């Protein structure tokens, strides 16, 4: 971790090395879909860089990977600008940081430490971020997160994923009028991934590294017929642009998505 007592020159060199290392891991993760380190190791590198940049603000840079979202943009796809930026989600591995998050929320809401406060807790699915735009209940386009501002349009590939409806049916709930953007993850179930690798082994082919890499590579296929052969799944948990007012709470929004 960063130490404020170290010399500025030593800090500058370490910052430069960390930025280069993190950028390399970003390319491997987002563009090549073949990460070399785990999420925990990556987060530790980013945390160390963030601490150094806070301790030595003279070396701050808008180009630092701590200021930007990694990009999964690929050749051969049209791009689209997200009406609402797709930002990364914060995380932590520390109980203390979770408690500090709760304290910040309470300060923002002007609530006391003992006042009742409800949270919505959801599973984290390790897939590929996707956004799907509906207009009057009809699928208009689907796109990857890209760099958070612009993403690759993968509509035809997403149409092959049975878990993503091309038309929203009411099921007793009013379908949102106009634009209705939903965001979530496309992923492969572990059992499906294992079956795919088992078949590849039987065919004498090299196994895929992990479900996330295979999902990312599948979504970036230029031929949607190849995508249709993979049992991709999807889970949605957030919204983007919407012409109808959204539900007042996140829990109610999840019920709407369901």
Short mmCIF file of C-alpha atoms in Angstrom, two decimals:
data_model
loop_
_atom_site.label_atom_id
_atom_site.label_comp_id
_atom_site.label_asym_id
_atom_site.label_seq_id
_atom_site.Cartn_x
_atom_site.Cartn_y
_atom_site.Cartn_z
CA UNK A 1 0.00 0.00 0.00
CA UNK A 2 1.02 3.61 -0.45
CA UNK A 3 3.16 5.21 2.23
CA UNK A 4 3.08 8.99 2.46
CA UNK A 5 6.61 9.13 3.91
CA UNK A 6 8.21 7.72 0.78
CA UNK A 7 9.97 10.16 -1.53
CA UNK A 8 8.01 11.84 -4.35
CA UNK A 9 10.41 10.41 -6.94
CA UNK A 10 9.94 6.88 -5.67
CA UNK A 11 6.17 7.41 -5.63
CA UNK A 12 6.24 8.74 -9.21
CA UNK A 13 8.08 5.66 -10.46
CA UNK A 14 5.72 3.33 -8.65
CA UNK A 15 2.67 5.19 -10.02
CA UNK A 16 3.97 4.87 -13.57
CA UNK A 17 4.63 1.14 -13.14
CA UNK A 18 1.20 0.55 -11.64
CA UNK A 19 -0.55 2.46 -14.42
CA UNK A 20 1.24 0.48 -17.10
CA UNK A 21 0.53 -2.82 -15.33
CA UNK A 22 -3.17 -2.05 -14.81
CA UNK A 23 -3.59 -0.90 -18.42
CA UNK A 24 -2.07 -4.19 -19.58
CA UNK A 25 -4.48 -6.17 -17.40
CA UNK A 26 -7.37 -4.05 -18.73
CA UNK A 27 -6.46 -4.99 -22.29
CA UNK A 28 -6.23 -8.67 -21.37
CA UNK A 29 -9.57 -8.62 -19.53
CA UNK A 30 -11.76 -6.39 -21.68
CA UNK A 31 -10.36 -6.81 -25.19
CA UNK A 32 -8.62 -10.19 -25.27
CA UNK A 33 -10.89 -11.96 -22.72
CA UNK A 34 -7.88 -13.78 -21.26
CA UNK A 35 -7.08 -12.26 -17.86
CA UNK A 36 -3.83 -13.29 -16.20
CA UNK A 37 -4.75 -12.32 -12.63
CA UNK A 38 -7.84 -12.65 -10.47
CA UNK A 39 -10.23 -9.88 -9.45
CA UNK A 40 -8.74 -9.63 -5.96
CA UNK A 41 -5.20 -9.11 -7.28
CA UNK A 42 -6.44 -6.53 -9.79
CA UNK A 43 -8.35 -4.65 -7.10
CA UNK A 44 -5.26 -4.54 -4.86
CA UNK A 45 -3.21 -2.97 -7.67
CA UNK A 46 -5.93 -0.38 -8.33
CA UNK A 47 -6.29 0.38 -4.62
CA UNK A 48 -2.54 0.92 -4.25
CA UNK A 49 -2.51 3.28 -7.24
CA UNK A 50 -5.50 5.22 -5.89
CA UNK A 51 -3.81 5.67 -2.51
CA UNK A 52 -0.58 6.87 -4.14
CA UNK A 53 -2.48 9.35 -6.32
CA UNK A 54 -4.26 10.71 -3.26
CA UNK A 55 -1.00 10.97 -1.31
CA UNK A 56 0.87 12.59 -4.22
CA UNK A 57 -1.72 14.68 -6.12
CA UNK A 58 1.06 16.34 -8.17
CA UNK A 59 1.19 13.10 -10.18
CA UNK A 60 -2.55 12.92 -10.85
CA UNK A 61 -3.62 12.37 -14.44
CA UNK A 62 -6.95 12.22 -16.24
CA UNK A 63 -5.48 9.33 -18.23
CA UNK A 64 -4.94 7.22 -15.12
CA UNK A 65 -6.82 3.88 -15.15
CA UNK A 66 -8.33 4.91 -11.80
CA UNK A 67 -10.25 7.65 -13.67
CA UNK A 68 -11.53 5.46 -16.47
CA UNK A 69 -13.61 2.37 -17.09
CA UNK A 70 -11.91 -0.42 -19.04
CA UNK A 71 -13.11 -0.91 -22.59
CA UNK A 72 -14.37 -4.09 -24.28
CA UNK A 73 -14.69 -2.48 -27.72
CA UNK A 74 -13.83 -4.77 -30.66
CA UNK A 75 -13.27 -4.48 -34.40
CA UNK A 76 -16.17 -5.13 -36.77
CA UNK A 77 -19.03 -3.75 -34.68
CA UNK A 78 -20.99 -0.53 -34.97
CA UNK A 79 -20.89 1.59 -31.83
CA UNK A 80 -23.49 3.57 -29.97
CA UNK A 81 -23.29 6.24 -27.29
CA UNK A 82 -25.03 5.25 -24.08
CA UNK A 83 -27.76 7.74 -23.15
CA UNK A 84 -26.66 7.21 -19.54
CA UNK A 85 -22.98 6.26 -18.98
CA UNK A 86 -22.34 2.66 -17.94
CA UNK A 87 -20.05 3.02 -14.95
CA UNK A 88 -18.21 0.31 -13.07
CA UNK A 89 -19.52 -0.95 -9.71
CA UNK A 90 -17.50 -0.32 -6.56
CA UNK A 91 -16.44 -3.27 -4.47
CA UNK A 92 -14.66 -4.13 -1.26
CA UNK A 93 -13.20 -7.11 0.57
CA UNK A 94 -13.18 -5.36 3.95
CA UNK A 95 -15.88 -5.40 6.65
CA UNK A 96 -14.67 -1.97 7.76
CA UNK A 97 -15.29 -0.49 4.32
CA UNK A 98 -18.79 -1.98 4.26
CA UNK A 99 -19.53 -0.35 7.61
CA UNK A 100 -18.12 2.96 6.37
CA UNK A 101 -20.41 2.73 3.33
CA UNK A 102 -23.37 2.31 5.68
CA UNK A 103 -22.17 5.32 7.71
CA UNK A 104 -21.93 7.47 4.54
CA UNK A 105 -25.45 6.45 3.51
CA UNK A 106 -26.79 7.38 6.94
CA UNK A 107 -25.03 10.74 6.88
CA UNK A 108 -26.45 11.45 3.42
CA UNK A 109 -29.96 10.49 4.57
CA UNK A 110 -29.48 12.30 7.92
CA UNK A 111 -30.29 9.10 9.82
CA UNK A 112 -28.92 8.00 13.16
CA UNK A 113 -26.73 4.94 13.69
CA UNK A 114 -29.58 2.90 15.18
CA UNK A 115 -32.35 4.01 12.80
CA UNK A 116 -33.77 1.14 10.71
CA UNK A 117 -32.44 1.09 7.16
CA UNK A 118 -33.20 -1.52 4.50
CA UNK A 119 -30.74 -2.66 1.83
CA UNK A 120 -31.29 -4.78 -1.27
CA UNK A 121 -28.62 -7.50 -1.48
CA UNK A 122 -28.08 -9.35 -4.76
CA UNK A 123 -25.76 -12.05 -6.07
CA UNK A 124 -22.78 -10.86 -8.12
CA UNK A 125 -22.75 -12.66 -11.46
CA UNK A 126 -19.36 -12.79 -13.19
CA UNK A 127 -20.40 -12.24 -16.78
CA UNK A 128 -20.24 -9.51 -19.41
CA UNK A 129 -22.06 -6.22 -18.86
CA UNK A 130 -24.87 -5.62 -21.35
CA UNK A 131 -27.49 -2.95 -21.91
CA UNK A 132 -30.74 -3.55 -23.77
CA UNK A 133 -32.96 -0.71 -25.00
CA UNK A 134 -36.66 -1.30 -25.53
CA UNK A 135 -39.01 1.19 -27.17
CA UNK A 136 -42.71 0.73 -26.48
CA UNK A 137 -41.92 -2.82 -25.42
CA UNK A 138 -39.97 -3.81 -28.55
CA UNK A 139 -36.23 -4.54 -28.45
CA UNK A 140 -34.50 -1.66 -30.25
CA UNK A 141 -30.81 -2.45 -29.69
CA UNK A 142 -28.37 -4.17 -27.35
CA UNK A 143 -24.81 -3.04 -26.62
CA UNK A 144 -21.79 -3.89 -24.53
CA UNK A 145 -20.48 -1.49 -21.92
CA UNK A 146 -17.49 -0.56 -24.11
CA UNK A 147 -15.58 2.25 -22.42
CA UNK A 148 -18.61 3.32 -20.41
CA UNK A 149 -19.53 6.08 -22.88
CA UNK A 150 -19.72 4.14 -26.15
CA UNK A 151 -20.31 0.43 -26.57
CA UNK A 152 -20.42 -2.13 -29.37
CA UNK A 153 -23.85 -2.86 -30.83
CA UNK A 154 -24.50 -6.62 -30.47
CA UNK A 155 -28.24 -6.65 -31.14
CA UNK A 156 -28.32 -9.65 -33.48
CA UNK A 157 -26.23 -11.71 -31.09
CA UNK A 158 -28.45 -10.80 -28.15
CA UNK A 159 -31.55 -11.80 -30.12
CA UNK A 160 -30.26 -15.39 -29.98
CA UNK A 161 -30.24 -15.40 -26.13
CA UNK A 162 -33.54 -16.96 -25.07
CA UNK A 163 -33.37 -15.33 -21.61
CA UNK A 164 -33.68 -11.87 -23.20
CA UNK A 165 -37.15 -11.14 -24.61
CA UNK A 166 -37.40 -9.29 -27.90
CA UNK A 167 -40.87 -8.08 -26.88
CA UNK A 168 -41.95 -7.18 -23.35
CA UNK A 169 -45.21 -8.84 -22.36
CA UNK A 170 -47.22 -7.25 -19.57
CA UNK A 171 -47.82 -10.33 -17.37
CA UNK A 172 -50.17 -8.13 -15.35
CA UNK A 173 -47.70 -5.24 -15.25
CA UNK A 174 -47.90 -2.17 -17.47
CA UNK A 175 -45.15 -2.26 -20.10
CA UNK A 176 -43.14 1.01 -19.89
CA UNK A 177 -43.90 3.39 -22.76
CA UNK A 178 -41.19 4.94 -24.91
CA UNK A 179 -37.59 4.14 -24.04
CA UNK A 180 -36.93 1.57 -21.33
CA UNK A 181 -33.27 0.61 -20.90
CA UNK A 182 -32.26 -2.35 -18.75
CA UNK A 183 -28.75 -3.36 -17.75
CA UNK A 184 -27.25 -6.55 -16.44
CA UNK A 185 -24.92 -9.44 -17.19
CA UNK A 186 -24.76 -12.07 -19.91
CA UNK A 187 -23.18 -15.23 -18.54
CA UNK A 188 -22.75 -18.98 -18.89
CA UNK A 189 -23.85 -21.40 -16.20
CA UNK A 190 -20.93 -23.43 -14.91
CA UNK A 191 -22.57 -26.73 -15.86
CA UNK A 192 -23.05 -25.53 -19.45
CA UNK A 193 -19.45 -24.34 -19.57
CA UNK A 194 -18.19 -27.71 -18.35
CA UNK A 195 -20.28 -29.53 -20.97
CA UNK A 196 -18.88 -27.29 -23.74
CA UNK A 197 -15.33 -28.04 -22.62
CA UNK A 198 -16.07 -31.76 -22.33
CA UNK A 199 -17.27 -31.78 -25.93
CA UNK A 200 -14.19 -29.86 -27.07
CA UNK A 201 -11.96 -32.41 -25.34
CA UNK A 202 -13.81 -35.22 -27.10
CA UNK A 203 -13.23 -33.38 -30.40
CA UNK A 204 -9.53 -32.93 -29.61
CA UNK A 205 -9.84 -29.16 -29.21
CA UNK A 206 -8.33 -26.89 -26.56
CA UNK A 207 -10.56 -26.15 -23.56
CA UNK A 208 -11.79 -22.64 -22.80
CA UNK A 209 -10.25 -20.95 -19.76
CA UNK A 210 -13.36 -19.92 -17.82
CA UNK A 211 -17.07 -19.06 -18.32
CA UNK A 212 -16.53 -15.30 -18.36
CA UNK A 213 -13.93 -15.44 -21.14
CA UNK A 214 -16.12 -17.73 -23.23
CA UNK A 215 -19.13 -15.44 -22.74
CA UNK A 216 -17.15 -12.38 -23.82
CA UNK A 217 -15.75 -14.15 -26.86
CA UNK A 218 -19.17 -15.47 -27.85
CA UNK A 219 -20.83 -12.05 -27.68
CA UNK A 220 -18.15 -10.68 -30.01
CA UNK A 221 -18.76 -13.25 -32.75
CA UNK A 222 -19.57 -11.55 -36.05
CA UNK A 223 -21.84 -14.46 -37.03
CA UNK A 224 -24.92 -14.62 -34.78
CA UNK A 225 -25.49 -18.24 -35.84
CA UNK A 226 -22.39 -19.19 -33.86
CA UNK A 227 -23.70 -17.26 -30.85
CA UNK A 228 -26.99 -19.18 -31.03
CA UNK A 229 -25.08 -22.45 -30.48
CA UNK A 230 -23.95 -21.34 -26.99
CA UNK A 231 -26.46 -21.49 -24.07
CA UNK A 232 -25.91 -17.91 -22.90
CA UNK A 233 -28.01 -16.65 -19.98
CA UNK A 234 -28.83 -13.13 -18.78
CA UNK A 235 -29.69 -11.42 -15.52
CA UNK A 236 -30.83 -7.79 -15.28
CA UNK A 237 -30.51 -5.65 -12.16
CA UNK A 238 -30.39 -1.97 -13.17
CA UNK A 239 -31.91 0.61 -15.46
CA UNK A 240 -30.63 3.32 -17.75
CA UNK A 241 -32.63 5.78 -19.82
CA UNK A 242 -36.43 5.68 -19.40
CA UNK A 243 -39.28 7.86 -20.61
CA UNK A 244 -41.75 6.53 -18.02
CA UNK A 245 -40.88 7.42 -14.39
CA UNK A 246 -39.11 4.48 -12.74
CA UNK A 247 -40.43 2.83 -9.56
CA UNK A 248 -39.52 4.74 -6.37
CA UNK A 249 -37.27 2.01 -4.88
CA UNK A 250 -34.72 -0.43 -6.24
CA UNK A 251 -36.67 -3.37 -4.83
CA UNK A 252 -39.77 -2.31 -6.77
CA UNK A 253 -37.62 -1.87 -9.89
CA UNK A 254 -36.38 -5.46 -9.54
CA UNK A 255 -39.97 -6.63 -9.25
CA UNK A 256 -40.77 -4.74 -12.47
CA UNK A 257 -37.85 -6.44 -14.21
CA UNK A 258 -38.98 -9.83 -12.97
#
